[in-house]
Tab-separated table of C-alpha atoms in Angstrom:
chain	number	residue	atom	x	y	z
A	1	MET	CA	-22.769	-21.355	-2.182
A	2	SER	CA	-19.487	-21.688	-0.165
A	3	ALA	CA	-17.818	-18.214	1.402
A	4	VAL	CA	-14.382	-17.305	0.898
A	5	LEU	CA	-12.287	-17.561	3.784
A	6	VAL	CA	-8.949	-15.227	3.970
A	7	SER	CA	-6.643	-16.484	6.553
A	8	CYS	CA	-4.214	-13.921	8.167
A	9	GLY	CA	-1.833	-16.738	9.353
A	10	ASP	CA	-2.437	-19.391	7.064
A	11	SER	CA	0.444	-22.350	7.223
A	12	ASN	CA	-0.405	-23.170	3.427
A	13	SER	CA	0.860	-19.713	2.321
A	14	VAL	CA	2.342	-19.353	-0.996
A	15	SER	CA	6.041	-18.589	-0.125
A	16	GLY	CA	9.659	-18.734	-1.502
A	17	GLY	CA	11.992	-21.431	-0.443
A	18	ASP	CA	14.848	-19.157	-0.260
A	19	SER	CA	16.784	-18.963	3.079
A	20	GLU	CA	17.545	-15.387	3.338
A	21	VAL	CA	17.346	-13.975	6.972
A	22	ALA	CA	15.199	-10.732	7.350
A	23	VAL	CA	16.804	-7.858	8.272
A	24	SER	CA	16.146	-7.411	12.416
A	25	SER	CA	14.953	-3.962	13.571
A	26	SER	CA	18.111	-3.459	15.343
A	27	GLU	CA	19.902	-3.314	12.138
A	28	SER	CA	17.906	0.094	11.689
A	29	SER	CA	20.142	2.259	13.830
A	30	ASN	CA	19.889	5.398	12.108
A	31	ILE	CA	16.307	6.109	12.395
A	32	GLU	CA	14.844	9.797	12.836
A	33	SER	CA	11.343	11.018	12.933
A	34	SER	CA	9.756	13.439	10.532
A	35	SER	CA	6.917	13.983	12.874
A	36	SER	CA	6.494	16.723	15.766
A	37	ALA	CA	5.715	13.778	18.258
A	38	PRO	CA	8.748	12.601	20.074
A	39	ASN	CA	7.368	9.358	20.839
A	40	ALA	CA	4.748	7.047	19.280
A	41	PRO	CA	1.133	8.271	19.871
A	42	ASP	CA	-0.968	6.703	22.290
A	43	SER	CA	-3.124	5.546	19.353
A	44	TRP	CA	-0.659	3.063	18.418
A	45	GLY	CA	-2.212	0.564	21.024
A	46	SER	CA	-5.145	0.450	18.755
A	47	PHE	CA	-3.053	-0.481	15.563
A	48	GLY	CA	-0.338	-2.906	16.888
A	49	GLY	CA	0.470	-5.161	19.561
A	50	ALA	CA	-2.346	-7.208	20.635
A	51	SER	CA	-4.639	-5.412	18.257
A	52	GLU	CA	-3.694	-5.487	14.567
A	53	GLN	CA	-2.302	-3.095	11.919
A	54	ASP	CA	-3.274	-3.675	8.085
A	55	SER	CA	-5.860	-6.056	7.210
A	56	PRO	CA	-6.268	-9.661	6.017
A	57	GLU	CA	-2.315	-9.466	5.506
A	58	GLY	CA	-1.861	-13.315	5.485
A	59	SER	CA	1.700	-14.337	4.187
A	60	VAL	CA	0.126	-14.863	0.796
A	61	ALA	CA	1.514	-12.695	-1.623
A	62	ALA	CA	-0.197	-12.754	-5.076
A	63	SER	CA	2.268	-13.251	-8.093
A	64	SER	CA	-0.725	-13.074	-10.704
A	65	SER	CA	-4.257	-12.007	-10.840
A	66	SER	CA	-7.463	-12.920	-12.723
A	67	ALA	CA	-8.714	-9.704	-12.311
A	68	LEU	CA	-11.469	-8.369	-13.992
A	69	PRO	CA	-10.096	-5.695	-16.585
A	70	VAL	CA	-10.274	-1.855	-15.868
A	71	SER	CA	-9.555	1.033	-17.629
A	72	SER	CA	-7.089	3.247	-15.470
A	73	ILE	CA	-5.637	6.577	-15.939
A	74	ALA	CA	-3.419	8.397	-13.403
A	75	HIS	CA	-5.102	11.377	-11.714
A	76	GLN	CA	-3.500	14.727	-11.498
A	77	SER	CA	-3.949	17.589	-8.921
A	78	HIS	CA	-2.785	21.147	-9.729
A	79	GLY	CA	-1.322	23.517	-7.182
A	80	GLN	CA	-0.457	23.001	-3.432
A	81	SER	CA	-2.156	20.686	-2.545
A	82	SER	CA	-2.446	7.624	7.587
A	83	VAL	CA	-2.914	1.441	8.533
A	84	THR	CA	-5.370	0.041	10.252
A	85	PRO	CA	-6.797	-3.378	11.226
A	86	GLU	CA	-5.372	-6.446	10.217
A	87	SER	CA	-8.660	-7.831	11.241
A	88	SER	CA	-9.289	-11.039	13.047
A	89	SER	CA	-7.022	-14.207	12.298
A	90	LEU	CA	-9.744	-15.441	10.178
A	91	VAL	CA	-12.133	-13.272	7.973
A	92	SER	CA	-14.786	-14.850	6.306
A	93	ALA	CA	-16.023	-12.844	3.158
A	94	HIS	CA	-19.756	-12.825	1.923
A	95	ASP	CA	-20.887	-15.486	-0.894
A	96	LEU	CA	-19.162	-15.381	-4.115
A	97	PRO	CA	-21.144	-13.373	-6.807
A	98	GLU	CA	-23.194	-15.739	-8.747
A	99	SER	CA	-22.191	-13.273	-11.958
A	100	PHE	CA	-18.173	-13.501	-11.251
A	101	ALA	CA	-17.366	-16.174	-13.777
A	102	ALA	CA	-19.472	-14.767	-16.557
A	103	GLU	CA	-17.763	-11.351	-15.851
A	104	GLN	CA	-14.251	-12.594	-16.622
A	105	SER	CA	-12.819	-11.200	-19.801
A	106	SER	CA	-9.078	-10.744	-21.234
A	107	SER	CA	-7.051	-8.105	-20.135
A	108	ALA	CA	-5.448	-5.108	-22.119
A	109	GLU	CA	-2.100	-3.374	-21.401
A	110	LEU	CA	-3.024	0.529	-20.859
A	111	SER	CA	-0.566	3.367	-20.797
A	112	PHE	CA	0.094	6.551	-19.218
A	113	SER	CA	2.232	9.213	-20.925
A	114	SER	CA	4.524	11.720	-18.771
A	115	SER	CA	5.512	14.879	-20.540
A	116	SER	CA	8.163	17.234	-19.500
A	117	GLU	CA	10.546	19.684	-20.958
A	118	THR	CA	13.012	16.903	-21.820
A	119	SER	CA	11.151	13.882	-22.826
A	120	VAL	CA	7.989	11.849	-23.055
A	121	GLN	CA	8.081	8.390	-21.148
A	122	SER	CA	5.078	5.769	-21.606
A	123	VAL	CA	4.136	3.881	-18.532
A	124	SER	CA	2.359	0.896	-19.128
A	125	LEU	CA	-0.725	-0.116	-16.750
A	126	ASP	CA	-1.704	-3.774	-16.251
A	127	GLN	CA	-5.283	-5.037	-16.154
A	128	ASP	CA	-5.622	-3.998	-12.671
A	129	GLY	CA	-4.311	-0.540	-13.121
A	130	PHE	CA	-0.678	-0.629	-11.924
A	131	ALA	CA	2.297	0.279	-13.224
A	132	THR	CA	5.689	-1.262	-11.875
A	133	VAL	CA	7.677	0.880	-9.607
A	134	ALA	CA	10.555	0.344	-11.927
A	135	ASP	CA	8.830	1.933	-14.900
A	136	VAL	CA	7.497	4.823	-13.179
A	137	TYR	CA	11.164	5.399	-11.632
A	138	LYS	CA	12.680	5.245	-15.185
A	139	SER	CA	9.912	7.391	-16.588
A	140	LEU	CA	10.671	10.559	-14.090
A	141	SER	CA	12.187	13.760	-15.691
A	142	PRO	CA	15.204	15.257	-13.975
A	143	THR	CA	13.024	17.909	-12.479
A	144	GLU	CA	10.489	15.871	-11.048
A	145	LYS	CA	10.425	14.455	-7.733
A	146	ALA	CA	8.818	11.140	-6.457
A	147	VAL	CA	7.483	9.163	-3.478
A	148	PHE	CA	6.438	5.678	-3.809
A	149	ILE	CA	4.027	5.040	-0.883
A	150	ILE	CA	3.924	1.014	-0.689
A	151	ARG	CA	2.757	-1.595	1.526
A	152	HIS	CA	5.347	-3.503	3.152
A	153	SER	CA	6.710	-6.956	2.126
A	154	GLU	CA	5.371	-10.174	3.005
A	155	ARG	CA	5.186	-10.792	6.901
A	156	GLU	CA	5.097	-13.605	9.436
A	157	ASP	CA	1.569	-14.516	10.753
A	158	ASP	CA	1.653	-12.167	13.669
A	159	VAL	CA	0.470	-8.278	13.326
A	160	ALA	CA	2.446	-6.884	16.392
A	161	MET	CA	4.735	-3.642	15.815
A	162	GLU	CA	7.822	-6.302	16.309
A	163	THR	CA	6.231	-9.002	13.560
A	164	GLU	CA	9.070	-9.279	10.722
A	165	LEU	CA	9.121	-10.267	7.127
A	166	THR	CA	9.035	-13.774	5.886
A	167	ALA	CA	11.995	-14.929	4.033
A	168	ASN	CA	9.923	-14.614	0.954
A	169	GLY	CA	9.249	-11.029	2.346
A	170	VAL	CA	12.601	-10.179	2.785
A	171	LYS	CA	13.545	-11.666	-1.275
A	172	MET	CA	10.392	-9.805	-2.597
A	173	ALA	CA	11.808	-6.604	-1.195
A	174	GLN	CA	15.200	-7.184	-2.316
A	175	ASP	CA	14.052	-8.248	-5.863
A	176	LEU	CA	12.255	-4.625	-5.850
A	177	GLY	CA	15.374	-3.037	-5.058
A	178	LYS	CA	17.156	-4.802	-7.964
A	179	THR	CA	15.130	-3.061	-10.329
A	180	LEU	CA	15.728	0.475	-8.892
A	181	LYS	CA	19.444	0.201	-9.092
A	182	SER	CA	21.180	3.402	-9.714
A	183	ASP	CA	23.590	5.999	-8.452
A	184	GLU	CA	21.150	7.816	-7.066
A	185	GLU	CA	20.552	7.916	-3.259
A	186	PHE	CA	17.000	7.392	-2.116
A	187	SER	CA	15.039	8.862	1.114
A	188	TYR	CA	13.236	5.831	3.009
A	189	ILE	CA	10.018	6.904	5.190
A	190	THR	CA	8.752	3.896	7.392
A	191	SER	CA	5.641	3.605	9.957
A	192	GLY	CA	8.409	2.453	12.344
A	193	PHE	CA	7.058	-1.063	12.692
A	194	VAL	CA	9.663	-3.578	12.109
A	195	ARG	CA	8.135	-5.044	9.064
A	196	THR	CA	8.300	-1.536	7.506
A	197	ASN	CA	11.835	-0.824	8.360
A	198	GLU	CA	12.882	-4.348	7.071
A	199	THR	CA	10.879	-3.583	3.973
A	200	ALA	CA	13.009	-0.543	3.511
A	201	ASN	CA	16.290	-2.100	4.395
A	202	ASN	CA	15.872	-4.662	1.972
A	203	ILE	CA	14.882	-2.717	-0.800
A	204	SER	CA	17.986	-0.493	-0.008
A	205	LYS	CA	20.010	-3.920	-0.028
A	206	GLY	CA	18.638	-4.965	-3.462
A	207	ARG	CA	19.551	-1.652	-5.027
A	208	GLY	CA	23.270	-2.532	-3.740
A	209	GLU	CA	23.619	0.508	-1.382
A	210	ALA	CA	26.827	-0.009	0.735
A	211	THR	CA	25.476	0.693	4.007
A	212	LEU	CA	21.582	0.396	5.593
A	213	PRO	CA	19.944	4.020	5.033
A	214	LYS	CA	19.140	6.271	7.425
A	215	LEU	CA	15.224	5.517	8.466
A	216	ILE	CA	12.861	8.335	8.656
A	217	THR	CA	9.706	7.522	10.919
A	218	ASN	CA	6.611	9.253	9.890
A	219	TYR	CA	3.805	8.779	12.628
A	220	ASP	CA	0.992	9.973	10.024
A	221	ILE	CA	1.276	6.543	8.190
A	222	THR	CA	1.142	4.237	11.399
A	223	GLY	CA	-2.602	3.686	10.743
A	224	ASN	CA	-5.126	6.052	11.562
A	225	TRP	CA	-5.096	8.795	8.875
A	226	PHE	CA	-8.451	7.716	7.362
A	227	LEU	CA	-10.035	6.354	10.750
A	228	LYS	CA	-12.541	8.091	13.116
A	229	ILE	CA	-12.601	5.433	15.402
A	230	SER	CA	-10.007	2.698	16.421
A	231	ALA	CA	-9.177	-0.601	14.546
A	232	ASP	CA	-11.100	-2.703	16.237
A	233	GLU	CA	-14.063	-0.569	16.475
A	234	LEU	CA	-13.845	-0.553	12.675
A	235	ALA	CA	-13.925	-4.469	12.406
A	236	GLN	CA	-17.028	-4.354	14.754
A	237	TYR	CA	-18.637	-1.610	12.770
A	238	GLY	CA	-18.369	-3.549	9.647
A	239	THR	CA	-19.795	-6.686	11.461
A	240	ASN	CA	-22.547	-4.635	12.558
A	241	LEU	CA	-23.593	-3.795	9.054
A	242	GLY	CA	-23.448	-7.564	8.288
A	243	MET	CA	-20.116	-7.176	6.420
A	244	LYS	CA	-18.687	-10.816	6.498
A	245	GLY	CA	-15.357	-9.623	5.332
A	246	GLY	CA	-14.972	-7.128	8.242
A	247	SER	CA	-12.839	-4.092	8.157
A	248	VAL	CA	-11.624	-5.186	4.812
A	249	GLU	CA	-15.060	-5.272	3.248
A	250	LEU	CA	-15.982	-1.958	4.855
A	251	MET	CA	-12.938	0.044	3.758
A	252	SER	CA	-13.251	-1.250	-0.038
A	253	HIS	CA	-16.987	-0.034	0.085
A	254	TRP	CA	-15.977	3.203	1.521
A	255	ALA	CA	-13.118	3.952	-0.834
A	256	TYR	CA	-15.356	3.593	-3.911
A	257	GLY	CA	-17.557	6.143	-2.693
A	258	GLU	CA	-20.100	4.791	0.038
A	259	PRO	CA	-19.710	7.158	3.015
A	260	TYR	CA	-19.441	5.901	6.593
A	261	PRO	CA	-18.866	9.479	8.154
A	262	ASP	CA	-19.312	8.404	11.606
A	263	ALA	CA	-16.352	5.888	11.133
A	264	LEU	CA	-14.083	7.147	8.161
A	265	TYR	CA	-12.996	10.601	6.814
A	266	GLU	CA	-14.159	11.472	3.298
A	267	LEU	CA	-11.615	10.016	1.264
A	268	GLU	CA	-10.698	12.631	-1.397
A	269	PRO	CA	-10.010	15.532	0.865
A	270	ARG	CA	-8.254	13.617	3.636
A	271	ALA	CA	-6.086	12.092	0.728
A	272	GLU	CA	-5.447	15.777	-0.312
A	273	GLU	CA	-4.754	16.823	3.240
A	274	PHE	CA	-1.809	14.332	3.290
A	275	MET	CA	-0.483	15.318	0.040
A	276	GLN	CA	-0.361	19.109	1.234
A	277	SER	CA	0.557	18.555	5.305
A	278	VAL	CA	2.940	15.421	4.949
A	279	ILE	CA	4.137	14.917	1.157
A	280	LEU	CA	4.754	18.589	0.362
A	281	LYS	CA	5.825	19.904	3.680
A	282	ASN	CA	8.494	17.333	3.954
A	283	LEU	CA	9.625	16.915	0.262
A	284	PRO	CA	12.227	19.241	0.748
A	285	ARG	CA	13.804	17.574	3.432
A	286	TRP	CA	13.905	14.359	1.260
A	287	LYS	CA	15.678	13.025	-1.745
A	288	ARG	CA	14.779	13.575	-5.313
A	289	VAL	CA	13.222	9.830	-4.794
A	290	SER	CA	11.714	8.457	-1.604
A	291	ILE	CA	10.305	5.116	-0.422
A	292	MET	CA	7.530	5.382	1.914
A	293	VAL	CA	6.631	2.164	3.562
A	294	SER	CA	3.160	1.794	5.318
A	295	HIS	CA	0.416	-0.662	5.563
A	296	ASP	CA	-2.603	-1.662	3.627
A	297	ILE	CA	-5.398	0.189	4.914
A	298	PHE	CA	-3.643	3.245	4.470
A	299	VAL	CA	-2.217	2.222	0.813
A	300	MET	CA	-5.328	0.694	-0.382
A	301	PRO	CA	-7.291	4.071	-0.147
A	302	LEU	CA	-4.488	6.160	-1.507
A	303	ALA	CA	-4.186	3.938	-4.565
A	304	VAL	CA	-8.094	4.147	-4.947
A	305	PHE	CA	-7.854	7.735	-4.885
A	306	GLY	CA	-4.890	8.366	-7.183
A	307	SER	CA	-6.381	6.220	-9.782
A	308	GLU	CA	-9.619	7.852	-9.737
A	309	GLY	CA	-11.343	4.585	-8.436
A	310	LYS	CA	-10.075	2.801	-11.604
A	311	VAL	CA	-7.696	0.281	-9.708
A	312	ALA	CA	-9.260	-3.184	-9.310
A	313	LEU	CA	-9.402	-3.320	-5.657
A	314	LYS	CA	-13.296	-4.045	-5.266
A	315	TYR	CA	-13.005	-6.344	-2.278
A	316	TYR	CA	-16.719	-6.698	-2.077
A	317	GLU	CA	-17.094	-7.478	-5.805
A	318	ASP	CA	-13.703	-9.482	-6.769
A	319	TYR	CA	-12.039	-10.423	-3.659
A	320	HIS	CA	-9.293	-8.247	-4.476
A	321	TRP	CA	-6.947	-6.534	-1.619
A	322	ILE	CA	-3.529	-4.370	-2.117
A	323	ASN	CA	-0.829	-6.833	-2.536
A	324	TYR	CA	2.613	-6.415	-0.717
A	325	ILE	CA	4.991	-3.731	-2.064
A	326	ALA	CA	2.233	-2.330	-4.010
A	327	GLY	CA	0.634	1.116	-3.695
A	328	LEU	CA	1.053	4.736	-5.117
A	329	ALA	CA	3.471	6.823	-6.728
A	330	ILE	CA	3.096	10.401	-6.168
A	331	ILE	CA	5.014	12.561	-8.849
A	332	VAL	CA	5.742	16.282	-7.978
A	333	ASP	CA	6.916	18.796	-10.718
A	334	ALA	CA	9.028	21.831	-10.188
A	335	GLN	CA	5.622	23.694	-9.484
A	336	ASN	CA	4.620	21.582	-6.991
A	337	ASN	CA	1.950	20.127	-9.240
A	338	LEU	CA	1.067	16.262	-8.132
A	339	ARG	CA	0.143	13.417	-10.375
A	340	TYR	CA	-0.359	10.016	-9.009
A	341	ILE	CA	0.109	6.477	-10.680
A	342	PRO	CA	-0.628	3.304	-9.041
A	343	VAL	CA	2.521	0.696	-8.790
A	344	LYS	CA	3.415	-2.621	-7.855
A	345	GLY	CA	6.647	-4.163	-6.746
A	346	THR	CA	5.857	-7.484	-7.811
A	347	ASP	CA	4.156	-9.052	-10.598
A	348	SER	CA	0.372	-8.059	-9.495
A	349	GLY	CA	-0.706	-4.998	-7.372
A	350	VAL	CA	-3.565	-7.088	-6.065
A	351	ILE	CA	-3.685	-10.223	-3.943
A	352	ASP	CA	-6.667	-12.236	-5.691
A	353	TYR	CA	-8.334	-13.897	-2.606
A	354	LEU	CA	-11.013	-15.538	-4.862
A	355	ALA	CA	-7.990	-17.104	-6.763
A	356	ILE	CA	-6.422	-18.501	-3.492
A	357	TYR	CA	-9.958	-19.901	-2.381
A	358	MET	CA	-10.495	-21.490	-5.783
A	359	GLY	CA	-6.878	-23.068	-5.659
A	360	ARG	CA	-7.520	-24.373	-2.215
A	361	HIS	CA	-10.890	-25.954	-3.225
């Protein structure tokens, strides 16, 4: 059986035909840092530039998914409780599972109810376990704060720190912003990469904000939060284990419970540490609603963690990977109790590489 090829720089990508021009990084004139480090950490060389940031981020944004349906719940944490390799330009996955076609079934829409002193709002989850960012935003009670941690929008083929969004990526981000229109001011936190800055700026434009937002750079979300080794080493680690999907396949196995203690931190305690040392620590400085824009191998594990493994992101089984502008909503009540809902900013929370491959062959 033929192997699936996932291209990071596919010239036949699914892209919109709009002519919008991406916001350049120079437009992000108001940028501050929420990290104690005055400059980008030395480890950035492992996650950007000649190396890579995020995984097989081809310029393919999945608008729909033939995902296997899964039941999904919102994970809740009580009390007080960072992206990495964009592999090589061509990632080959293992052979397609023989049972895949037999395992397809119809999707069922699920819902999560959020109760508060003032109201009960129902948030629908799709077949992959994701709610829309807009629905979660609208469901918030006045006493709740929310941080939406999302992957940046669709980018150009290169993976350097300076890589910009595609025209379709600009449109995707602005379309998301249009669903979040309100008089409320948002905070925008990014990894400092051009594509994350542009995503934040274009969400702001879509919301109709009169001026570009003041972007807050956070170095904890640049790519190495879950890694004990560099991005290049992680890709080689997966290859050495016979994983043709490289770091993407490796990260999928790990996120769903297979430990690799010499390469990756344990997911749950490391994610909880992020909530405590980054989210709760900085929350008083941010607006009631914050958009945090990061990269896929940081966002993907958080979506798995927050859903308690219910989101359909098992690349090693179904060739799903986290989609652009998808991720996890962290909702914090007045007592600093946290709850999590996986979110999507476009039609699907996943990129279905199997569907893409089948469509091309």
